[in-house]
CSV table of C-alpha atoms in Angstrom, one decimal:
chain,number,residue,atom,x,y,z
C,718,MET,CA,91.4,106.9,179.9
C,719,ALA,CA,95.2,107.7,178.6
C,720,GLY,CA,96.3,104.8,181.6
C,721,MET,CA,94.3,102.1,180.0
C,722,ASP,CA,96.9,100.0,178.7
C,723,GLN,CA,96.4,96.8,181.0
C,724,PRO,CA,93.2,95.6,182.0
C,725,PRO,CA,92.5,94.9,186.3
C,726,ALA,CA,93.1,91.7,187.4
C,727,PRO,CA,90.2,89.5,187.7
C,728,GLY,CA,88.2,90.7,191.3
C,729,GLU,CA,90.5,94.0,191.7
C,730,GLN,CA,88.7,96.4,193.0
C,731,GLY,CA,86.4,98.7,191.2
C,732,GLN,CA,86.2,96.5,188.3
C,733,GLU,CA,82.8,96.8,187.3
C,734,HIS,CA,84.0,100.7,187.4
C,735,THR,CA,86.5,99.7,184.9
C,736,TRP,CA,84.5,97.8,183.0
C,737,SER,CA,81.5,100.8,182.3
C,738,ALA,CA,83.7,102.8,182.2
C,739,THR,CA,85.6,101.6,179.3
C,740,LEU,CA,82.2,101.1,177.5
C,741,ARG,CA,81.4,104.6,177.5
C,742,GLU,CA,85.1,105.8,176.5
C,743,VAL,CA,84.2,103.4,173.1
C,744,LYS,CA,81.0,105.4,172.7
C,745,HIS,CA,82.9,108.3,172.8
C,746,GLN,CA,85.5,106.8,170.3
C,747,PHE,CA,83.3,105.4,167.9
C,748,CYS,CA,81.8,109.3,167.8
C,749,LEU,CA,85.1,111.1,167.6
C,750,TYR,CA,86.6,108.4,164.7
C,751,ALA,CA,83.1,109.0,162.9
C,752,SER,CA,84.8,111.9,161.1
C,753,PHE,CA,87.9,110.8,160.6
C,754,GLU,CA,86.8,106.9,159.6
C,755,GLN,CA,88.7,105.8,156.3
C,756,ARG,CA,87.3,102.3,154.8
C,757,GLU,CA,89.2,99.4,152.9
C,758,GLU,CA,87.5,96.2,151.8
C,759,GLY,CA,85.3,96.3,154.9
C,760,GLY,CA,88.3,96.8,157.7
C,761,TRP,CA,89.2,100.1,159.8
C,762,VAL,CA,92.1,101.9,158.4
C,763,ASP,CA,94.1,103.3,161.6
C,764,LEU,CA,95.1,107.2,160.9
C,765,ASP,CA,98.9,107.7,161.0
C,766,PRO,CA,100.3,108.8,164.7
C,767,ALA,CA,100.0,112.4,163.8
C,768,GLU,CA,97.2,112.7,162.6
C,769,THR,CA,95.7,110.3,165.3
C,770,ALA,CA,97.0,112.9,167.8
C,771,ALA,CA,95.7,116.1,166.1
C,772,ALA,CA,92.2,113.9,165.9
C,773,SER,CA,91.0,115.0,169.2
C,774,ASP,CA,87.3,116.7,170.5
C,775,PRO,CA,87.4,119.6,172.6
C,776,HIS,CA,88.3,118.3,175.7
C,777,GLY,CA,91.2,117.2,174.5
C,778,SER,CA,90.2,113.3,174.2
C,779,SER,CA,92.7,111.6,171.2
C,780,LEU,CA,91.6,108.6,169.1
C,781,TRP,CA,93.1,105.9,171.2
C,782,PRO,CA,96.1,103.7,168.9
C,783,GLN,CA,95.7,100.1,168.3
C,784,HIS,CA,97.1,98.7,171.6
C,785,GLN,CA,94.7,101.0,173.7
C,786,TRP,CA,91.8,99.2,171.6
C,787,HIS,CA,93.3,95.9,172.9
C,788,ALA,CA,93.3,96.8,176.7
C,789,ALA,CA,89.7,97.6,175.7
C,790,PHE,CA,88.5,94.5,173.9
C,791,GLU,CA,90.4,92.6,176.6
C,792,ILE,CA,88.3,94.2,179.5
C,793,LEU,CA,84.9,93.7,177.6
C,794,PHE,CA,85.3,90.9,176.6
C,795,ALA,CA,87.9,88.4,178.1
C,796,LEU,CA,87.5,89.8,181.4
C,797,PRO,CA,84.2,91.2,181.8
C,798,PRO,CA,83.0,91.0,185.4
C,799,ASP,CA,80.0,89.2,186.6
C,800,ALA,CA,77.4,91.9,187.7
C,801,ALA,CA,78.6,94.1,184.4
C,802,ALA,CA,78.7,92.1,181.0
C,803,PRO,CA,76.3,90.2,179.4
C,804,LYS,CA,77.5,86.4,179.1
C,805,ARG,CA,75.5,85.3,175.9
C,806,ASP,CA,78.7,84.0,173.9
C,807,ASP,CA,81.5,81.9,174.9
C,808,MET,CA,83.5,82.7,171.6
C,809,LEU,CA,85.5,85.7,171.3
C,810,PHE,CA,85.7,87.2,167.9
C,811,PHE,CA,88.6,88.9,166.0
C,812,VAL,CA,89.1,90.8,162.7
C,813,TYR,CA,92.3,90.9,160.4
C,814,LEU,CA,93.8,94.0,159.1
C,815,PRO,CA,92.3,95.0,156.0
C,816,TRP,CA,95.6,94.6,154.0
C,817,LEU,CA,96.3,91.1,154.8
C,818,HIS,CA,93.5,90.2,152.4
C,819,ARG,CA,92.2,87.3,154.2
C,820,LYS,CA,89.3,85.2,152.6
C,821,ASP,CA,87.7,85.2,155.6
C,822,PRO,CA,88.8,88.2,157.4
C,823,VAL,CA,87.4,87.0,161.1
C,824,LEU,CA,89.0,84.8,163.7
C,825,VAL,CA,86.8,82.9,166.2
C,826,ARG,CA,88.3,81.5,169.5
C,827,ARG,CA,86.6,80.5,172.3
C,828,ARG,CA,87.2,82.2,175.3
C,829,GLY,CA,88.9,81.4,178.7
C,830,LYS,CA,90.3,82.3,181.2
C,831,GLU,CA,92.3,85.5,179.3
C,832,LEU,CA,93.6,85.7,175.9
C,833,PRO,CA,95.4,82.8,173.7
C,834,ALA,CA,99.1,83.7,174.3
C,835,ASP,CA,99.2,84.5,170.5
C,836,LEU,CA,96.7,87.0,170.7
C,837,SER,CA,97.6,89.1,173.5
C,838,LEU,CA,99.8,92.3,173.9
C,839,GLY,CA,103.2,91.1,171.5
C,840,GLY,CA,101.9,87.4,170.6
C,841,ALA,CA,102.6,86.3,167.2
C,842,LEU,CA,99.2,87.0,165.8
C,843,ALA,CA,98.4,90.5,167.7
C,844,GLY,CA,99.5,92.8,165.3
C,845,ASP,CA,97.6,91.3,162.7
C,846,ILE,CA,94.7,92.0,164.1
C,847,ASP,CA,92.5,94.8,163.9
C,848,TRP,CA,91.3,95.5,167.2
C,849,ARG,CA,89.5,98.5,167.3
C,850,ALA,CA,87.4,96.4,164.8
C,851,SER,CA,86.8,94.1,166.8
C,852,ALA,CA,85.9,95.3,169.9
C,853,LEU,CA,83.4,97.1,167.7
C,854,LEU,CA,82.4,93.7,166.0
C,855,SER,CA,82.1,92.0,170.0
C,856,LEU,CA,80.0,94.1,171.0
C,857,VAL,CA,77.5,93.4,168.1
C,858,MET,CA,78.1,89.8,167.7
C,859,HIS,CA,77.3,89.7,172.0
C,860,THR,CA,74.1,91.4,171.9
C,861,ARG,CA,71.1,89.8,171.4
C,862,TYR,CA,68.3,90.1,169.0
C,863,THR,CA,65.0,89.9,168.2
C,864,LEU,CA,63.5,89.5,164.9
C,865,THR,CA,59.8,90.8,164.1
C,866,VAL,CA,58.1,90.2,160.7
C,867,MET,CA,54.9,91.4,160.2
C,868,VAL,CA,52.1,91.3,157.6
C,869,SER,CA,49.7,94.3,158.3
C,870,GLY,CA,47.9,97.6,156.6
C,871,PRO,CA,49.9,100.9,157.1
C,872,ASP,CA,47.9,101.4,160.6
C,873,GLY,CA,50.2,99.2,162.2
C,874,LEU,CA,53.3,100.4,160.9
C,875,SER,CA,55.8,100.9,164.4
C,876,GLU,CA,59.3,100.6,165.5
C,877,ASP,CA,57.8,98.5,168.7
C,878,SER,CA,55.2,96.6,166.5
C,879,ASP,CA,56.9,93.8,168.2
C,880,ASP,CA,55.4,94.0,171.7
C,881,GLN,CA,52.2,96.5,171.0
C,882,PRO,CA,48.5,94.6,170.4
C,883,LEU,CA,48.1,93.8,166.5
C,884,PRO,CA,45.4,95.9,164.5
C,885,PRO,CA,42.7,93.4,163.2
C,886,GLY,CA,43.9,91.1,160.4
C,887,ALA,CA,47.8,91.3,161.5
C,888,GLU,CA,50.0,88.7,161.1
C,889,ARG,CA,53.5,88.9,163.4
C,890,VAL,CA,56.2,86.6,164.0
C,891,ASN,CA,59.0,87.4,167.0
C,892,LEU,CA,61.4,85.2,166.6
C,893,GLU,CA,65.6,85.5,168.5
C,894,ALA,CA,67.3,86.2,166.0
C,895,TRP,CA,71.3,85.1,165.8
C,896,PRO,CA,74.0,87.1,164.3
C,897,SER,CA,77.0,85.9,161.8
C,898,THR,CA,80.3,87.3,160.0
C,899,SER,CA,78.9,84.4,157.5
C,900,ARG,CA,76.1,82.6,155.8
C,901,PHE,CA,75.1,79.1,154.3
C,902,PRO,CA,74.0,79.2,150.8
C,903,ILE,CA,70.3,78.8,150.8
C,904,ASP,CA,67.7,78.2,148.1
C,905,VAL,CA,63.8,79.3,147.8
C,906,ASP,CA,63.3,75.6,149.5
C,907,GLY,CA,65.2,76.0,152.6
C,908,ASN,CA,67.8,73.5,151.2
C,909,LEU,CA,71.7,74.0,150.8
C,910,ALA,CA,72.4,75.3,147.6
C,911,LYS,CA,74.7,72.1,145.6
C,912,GLY,CA,78.4,72.1,146.0
C,913,SER,CA,78.4,74.6,148.4
C,914,GLN,CA,79.1,72.6,151.5
C,915,ASN,CA,81.0,75.6,153.2
C,916,PRO,CA,79.9,79.3,154.7
C,917,ILE,CA,80.3,82.2,152.9
C,918,PRO,CA,82.0,84.8,154.8
C,919,THR,CA,79.9,88.0,154.3
C,920,TYR,CA,81.9,90.4,157.2
C,921,PRO,CA,81.2,93.8,157.3
C,922,ASP,CA,77.9,92.4,156.5
C,923,ILE,CA,75.9,90.8,159.8
C,924,CYS,CA,73.3,88.0,158.8
C,925,PHE,CA,70.2,86.9,160.4
C,926,GLU,CA,69.5,83.7,159.0
C,927,VAL,CA,66.3,82.3,159.6
C,928,SER,CA,67.0,78.0,159.2
C,929,THR,CA,62.9,77.7,159.6
C,930,PHE,CA,62.0,80.5,157.4
C,931,ASP,CA,59.5,77.5,154.3
C,932,THR,CA,58.0,76.4,157.4
C,933,VAL,CA,57.5,79.5,160.5
C,934,PHE,CA,56.1,82.1,157.9
C,935,LYS,CA,53.1,80.0,156.6
C,936,SER,CA,50.7,81.9,157.5
C,937,GLN,CA,52.4,85.4,156.2
C,938,ILE,CA,50.4,86.7,153.3
C,939,LEU,CA,49.9,89.5,151.2
C,940,ARG,CA,46.1,89.6,149.9
C,941,ASP,CA,45.8,93.1,148.5
C,942,GLY,CA,47.9,96.1,147.4
C,943,ASN,CA,47.5,98.2,150.4
C,944,THR,CA,48.5,95.7,152.7
C,945,CYS,CA,52.0,95.8,154.2
C,946,TYR,CA,55.3,93.4,154.6
C,947,SER,CA,57.2,94.9,157.5
C,948,VAL,CA,61.1,93.6,159.0
C,949,LEU,CA,62.1,95.1,162.5
C,950,LEU,CA,65.1,94.0,163.8
C,951,HIS,CA,65.6,94.5,167.9
C,952,ALA,CA,68.7,94.8,170.1
C,953,ARG,CA,68.5,93.9,173.4
C,954,VAL,CA,70.9,96.7,174.9
C,955,GLU,CA,69.6,96.9,178.7
C,956,GLU,CA,72.7,93.4,179.0
C,957,TRP,CA,75.1,96.3,178.4
C,958,ARG,CA,74.2,99.0,181.0
C,959,CYS,CA,75.7,98.3,185.1
C,960,GLN,CA,72.7,96.4,186.1
C,961,LYS,CA,73.4,98.7,190.0
C,962,ALA,CA,73.0,101.3,187.7
C,963,LEU,CA,69.4,99.8,186.0
C,964,ALA,CA,68.3,99.3,189.6
C,965,ALA,CA,65.0,101.6,190.1
C,966,PRO,CA,65.7,104.3,192.9
C,967,ALA,CA,64.3,103.8,195.9
C,968,SER,CA,61.2,105.5,196.4
C,969,HIS,CA,61.1,107.8,199.9
C,970,PRO,CA,57.9,109.0,202.2
C,971,GLY,CA,56.7,111.8,200.4
C,972,GLY,CA,58.3,111.3,197.2
C,973,PRO,CA,56.7,110.5,193.7
C,974,PRO,CA,54.5,107.4,193.8
C,975,HIS,CA,56.7,106.1,190.8
C,976,PRO,CA,60.3,106.1,190.1
C,977,PRO,CA,61.0,107.7,186.8
C,978,PRO,CA,61.3,105.3,183.9
C,979,GLY,CA,64.6,104.0,183.1
C,980,PRO,CA,66.3,103.4,179.7
C,981,LYS,CA,64.1,101.8,177.3
C,982,PRO,CA,65.8,97.8,177.1
C,983,LYS,CA,65.7,97.5,173.3
C,984,VAL,CA,66.6,99.7,170.4
C,985,CYS,CA,65.4,99.0,166.7
C,986,ALA,CA,68.6,98.8,164.5
C,987,PHE,CA,66.7,98.4,161.7
C,988,SER,CA,63.1,98.9,160.0
C,989,GLY,CA,61.6,98.5,156.8
C,990,PHE,CA,58.3,98.1,154.5
C,991,VAL,CA,57.2,97.1,151.6
C,992,THR,CA,53.2,97.0,150.2
C,993,GLN,CA,51.9,94.2,148.6
C,994,ALA,CA,51.7,96.5,145.3
C,995,ARG,CA,54.9,98.2,145.8
C,996,MET,CA,56.4,94.6,145.7
C,997,VAL,CA,54.5,93.0,142.3
C,998,GLU,CA,55.6,96.2,140.1
C,999,ALA,CA,59.1,96.6,141.1
C,1000,GLY,CA,59.6,92.2,140.2
C,1001,VAL,CA,62.2,90.5,140.8
C,1002,MET,CA,64.2,87.6,139.2
C,1003,GLY,CA,62.6,86.3,136.5
C,1004,GLY,CA,59.8,89.3,135.8
C,1005,PRO,CA,57.9,90.6,137.8
C,1006,LEU,CA,55.4,88.4,140.3
C,1007,SER,CA,52.2,88.6,138.5
C,1008,VAL,CA,53.7,86.5,135.6
C,1009,LEU,CA,55.2,84.0,137.5
C,1010,GLY,CA,53.6,80.8,138.1
C,1011,PRO,CA,52.2,79.4,141.3
C,1012,ARG,CA,53.7,77.4,143.9
C,1013,ARG,CA,56.9,78.5,142.7
C,1014,ALA,CA,58.7,80.7,144.8
C,1015,GLN,CA,61.3,83.4,143.7
C,1016,ARG,CA,63.8,85.5,146.1
C,1017,VAL,CA,63.3,88.9,146.4
C,1018,LEU,CA,65.7,91.1,147.7
C,1019,MET,CA,64.8,94.8,149.1
C,1020,ASN,CA,67.3,96.9,150.3
C,1021,GLY,CA,66.9,99.0,153.5
C,1022,PRO,CA,65.6,102.5,154.9
C,1023,GLY,CA,69.0,104.7,153.3
C,1024,GLY,CA,70.0,101.7,151.3
C,1025,GLU,CA,71.4,100.4,154.7
C,1026,GLY,CA,70.4,96.8,154.9
C,1027,ARG,CA,69.2,94.0,152.7
C,1028,ALA,CA,66.5,91.3,153.6
C,1029,GLU,CA,66.1,88.5,151.1
C,1030,VAL,CA,62.4,87.4,150.8
C,1031,ALA,CA,61.1,84.1,149.4
C,1032,VAL,CA,57.9,85.2,147.9
C,1033,LEU,CA,55.1,82.7,146.7
C,1034,ARG,CA,52.0,83.3,144.5
C,1035,MET,CA,48.8,82.2,146.1
C,1036,LEU,CA,45.9,80.7,144.0
C,1037,PRO,CA,42.7,79.3,144.7
C,1038,PRO,CA,43.5,75.4,143.1
C,1039,GLY,CA,41.7,76.0,139.8
C,1040,GLN,CA,42.6,79.1,139.0
C,1041,ALA,CA,46.1,77.6,139.8
C,1042,ARG,CA,46.0,74.8,137.2
C,1043,GLU,CA,44.8,77.2,135.0
C,1044,ALA,CA,47.3,79.7,135.1
C,1045,ASP,CA,50.5,77.0,134.8
C,1046,ARG,CA,48.6,75.5,131.6
C,1047,GLY,CA,50.3,76.5,128.6
C,1048,LYS,CA,52.9,78.7,130.4
C,1049,GLY,CA,56.5,76.5,130.6
C,1050,PRO,CA,59.6,78.3,131.5
C,1051,LEU,CA,60.9,78.7,128.1
C,1052,GLN,CA,57.4,81.0,127.2
C,1053,LYS,CA,57.6,83.3,130.4
C,1054,LEU,CA,60.7,84.2,129.6
C,1055,THR,CA,59.9,85.0,126.0
C,1056,ARG,CA,57.4,87.5,126.9
C,1057,SER,CA,58.1,90.9,125.9
C,1058,LEU,CA,58.7,93.8,128.7
C,1059,GLY,CA,56.2,96.1,126.8
C,1060,GLN,CA,53.4,93.0,127.6
C,1061,VAL,CA,55.3,92.3,131.1
C,1062,VAL,CA,54.6,96.1,131.8
C,1063,ARG,CA,51.1,96.6,130.4
C,1064,GLN,CA,50.1,93.2,132.1
C,1065,VAL,CA,51.2,94.4,135.7
C,1066,ALA,CA,50.1,97.6,135.2
C,1067,SER,CA,46.5,96.0,134.1
C,1068,GLU,CA,46.3,94.0,137.5
C,1069,VAL,CA,47.7,96.1,140.0
C,1070,GLY,CA,45.3,98.7,139.5
C,1071,ALA,CA,42.4,95.6,139.3
C,1072,GLY,CA,43.7,94.2,142.7
C,1073,LYS,CA,43.7,90.9,140.7
C,1074,GLY,CA,46.1,88.3,139.8
C,1075,GLY,CA,47.5,86.5,136.5
C,1076,GLY,CA,44.5,84.3,136.6
C,1077,GLY,CA,41.3,86.6,137.5
C,1078,GLY,CA,42.0,85.5,141.1
C,1079,PRO,CA,43.1,88.1,144.3
C,1080,LEU,CA,46.9,88.8,143.5
C,1081,GLU,CA,48.2,86.8,147.4
C,1082,LEU,CA,51.9,86.2,148.2
C,1083,GLN,CA,53.4,84.7,151.1
C,1084,CYS,CA,56.7,86.3,152.1
C,1085,SER,CA,59.1,84.5,154.0
C,1086,LEU,CA,61.8,86.2,155.3
C,1087,ILE,CA,65.2,84.1,154.6
C,1088,LEU,CA,67.7,86.8,156.4
C,1089,LEU,CA,68.4,90.2,157.1
C,1090,SER,CA,71.9,91.7,156.6
C,1091,LEU,CA,73.4,94.8,157.9
C,1092,PRO,CA,76.6,96.7,157.9
C,1093,VAL,CA,78.5,95.9,161.4
C,1094,GLN,CA,79.1,99.6,161.6
C,1095,SER,CA,74.8,100.1,161.2
C,1096,LEU,CA,74.3,97.9,164.3
C,1097,THR,CA,77.4,99.0,166.4
C,1098,ARG,CA,75.9,102.8,166.1
C,1099,SER,CA,72.5,101.6,167.3
C,1100,ILE,CA,73.7,100.0,169.7
C,1101,LEU,CA,76.1,102.8,171.3
C,1102,ASP,CA,73.2,105.3,170.6
C,1103,ALA,CA,71.1,103.8,173.3
C,1104,LEU,CA,73.6,103.2,176.2
């Protein structure tokens, strides 16, 4: 796509084809760049012109310079044809070059009929923008997502468990999730932290916050050591495929009774699980879960598979009313914090083995997902791999 310096005008013949071809080349460029990628404080760093020209695949394709990424951004997000592109967001997302050291590295503008003048090629701000990072971020931000949180036995674990029949005793919550390049500091009770009125930038991590976590997950309780708590994020990639390409082929007399299956409309961008026993053993801030008082939620941080992604979960120890009163008696915060590590470890090992809580009853944990955070590159890879 060496000649793709200027996007076609609205209404031009072949605009839909140009849009689809641009998206295909973005995928190719993403893969091509992977072996030459450098990171600096979460941003993308351009190679020098000589190295860019040398970095090519066996077919002779070279890495795009910034002006070509600018053209791709304009085609895909500023001037999308109705028949091909999703229109999920009327905002445009621009990433500043990393060496500018902006406090918030992402600039957001409302979409118009064309790019704002200061962000057009040669505009006052265009030279401050990393257009490759902006195109990839916009791909992520303009994608729809479904967040699935499930409590089940090991037999219920599957990347497709968001829409599969539930096994006996399983609990599942499906939510539409909205990506964000920032987050609000929320405590485990669902309240905004004191003195924190402004969102905190998180890019290059993308956050999926659940603002109603304190109510929507009340039925999700891990009741024994083998119960699994799983979190899945699915990206709805069908909207990135040209609608004509998605249309089922017409059936012909004598042909197969059903058309061949098309590509899946979604891709699993994140899947991770932890057992109740492992959650107790790992511990959280303030000590392992079995020595925390009931009715007091704690924030548990869980890393995703392979170290990619992080989930923040509010975990509340559940006990019957009588046992809860007994467990709280004589155990103030100071006494909990001064217990020796040896005492904690011995108690956890004993209670996990017996499947008991500190009050003698079953150790039941109510888990509420606060947010899921994933690197933008991980999400980009999942989306592009599915196209």
